[in-house]
Amino acid sequence: MKQEFVQALAILLLAALMGALAGRWMVLRMTRSMPATLSDK
């Protein structure tokens, strides 16, 4: 039972890390595309 808990915790941690990286990448893309759209207008 303890091994299952550790495995679930590891999966949760990995998912949180992936989510944080994806969020950061999205923000970088948004900030990078914002000036481009402003200059196009």
PDB file of C-alpha atoms in Angstrom:
ATOM      1  CA  MET A   1       0.000   0.000   0.000  1.00  0.00           C
ATOM      2  CA  LYS A   2       2.869   2.352   0.808  1.00  0.00           C
ATOM      3  CA  GLN A   3       4.474   1.703  -2.579  1.00  0.00           C
ATOM      4  CA  GLU A   4       1.211   2.604  -4.323  1.00  0.00           C
ATOM      5  CA  PHE A   5       1.049   5.862  -2.349  1.00  0.00           C
ATOM      6  CA  VAL A   6       4.624   6.746  -3.319  1.00  0.00           C
ATOM      7  CA  GLN A   7       3.873   5.931  -6.963  1.00  0.00           C
ATOM      8  CA  ALA A   8       0.730   8.087  -6.928  1.00  0.00           C
ATOM      9  CA  LEU A   9       2.688  10.920  -5.301  1.00  0.00           C
ATOM     10  CA  ALA A  10       5.409  10.667  -7.960  1.00  0.00           C
ATOM     11  CA  ILE A  11       2.817  10.781 -10.766  1.00  0.00           C
ATOM     12  CA  LEU A  12       1.132  13.791  -9.133  1.00  0.00           C
ATOM     13  CA  LEU A  13       4.481  15.572  -8.798  1.00  0.00           C
ATOM     14  CA  LEU A  14       5.343  14.840 -12.431  1.00  0.00           C
ATOM     15  CA  ALA A  15       1.939  16.108 -13.577  1.00  0.00           C
ATOM     16  CA  ALA A  16       2.405  19.309 -11.550  1.00  0.00           C
ATOM     17  CA  LEU A  17       5.858  19.836 -13.067  1.00  0.00           C
ATOM     18  CA  MET A  18       4.537  19.295 -16.595  1.00  0.00           C
ATOM     19  CA  GLY A  19       1.651  21.681 -15.918  1.00  0.00           C
ATOM     20  CA  ALA A  20       4.034  24.358 -14.625  1.00  0.00           C
ATOM     21  CA  LEU A  21       6.282  23.968 -17.679  1.00  0.00           C
ATOM     22  CA  ALA A  22       3.303  24.090 -20.043  1.00  0.00           C
ATOM     23  CA  GLY A  23       1.948  27.193 -18.301  1.00  0.00           C
ATOM     24  CA  ARG A  24       5.308  28.929 -18.477  1.00  0.00           C
ATOM     25  CA  TRP A  25       5.645  28.025 -22.171  1.00  0.00           C
ATOM     26  CA  MET A  26       2.146  29.393 -22.845  1.00  0.00           C
ATOM     27  CA  VAL A  27       2.996  32.683 -21.107  1.00  0.00           C
ATOM     28  CA  LEU A  28       6.247  32.956 -23.072  1.00  0.00           C
ATOM     29  CA  ARG A  29       4.382  32.339 -26.331  1.00  0.00           C
ATOM     30  CA  MET A  30       1.682  34.874 -25.421  1.00  0.00           C
ATOM     31  CA  THR A  31       4.177  37.599 -24.492  1.00  0.00           C
ATOM     32  CA  ARG A  32       6.216  36.828 -27.598  1.00  0.00           C
ATOM     33  CA  SER A  33       3.209  36.993 -29.943  1.00  0.00           C
ATOM     34  CA  MET A  34       1.678  40.121 -28.350  1.00  0.00           C
ATOM     35  CA  PRO A  35       4.233  42.678 -29.707  1.00  0.00           C
ATOM     36  CA  ALA A  36       4.056  40.993 -33.123  1.00  0.00           C
ATOM     37  CA  THR A  37       0.272  41.485 -33.354  1.00  0.00           C
ATOM     38  CA  LEU A  38       0.601  45.086 -32.134  1.00  0.00           C
ATOM     39  CA  SER A  39       3.275  45.923 -34.722  1.00  0.00           C
ATOM     40  CA  ASP A  40       1.205  44.294 -37.496  1.00  0.00           C
ATOM     41  CA  LYS A  41      -1.637  46.746 -36.803  1.00  0.00           C
TER      42      LYS A  41
END
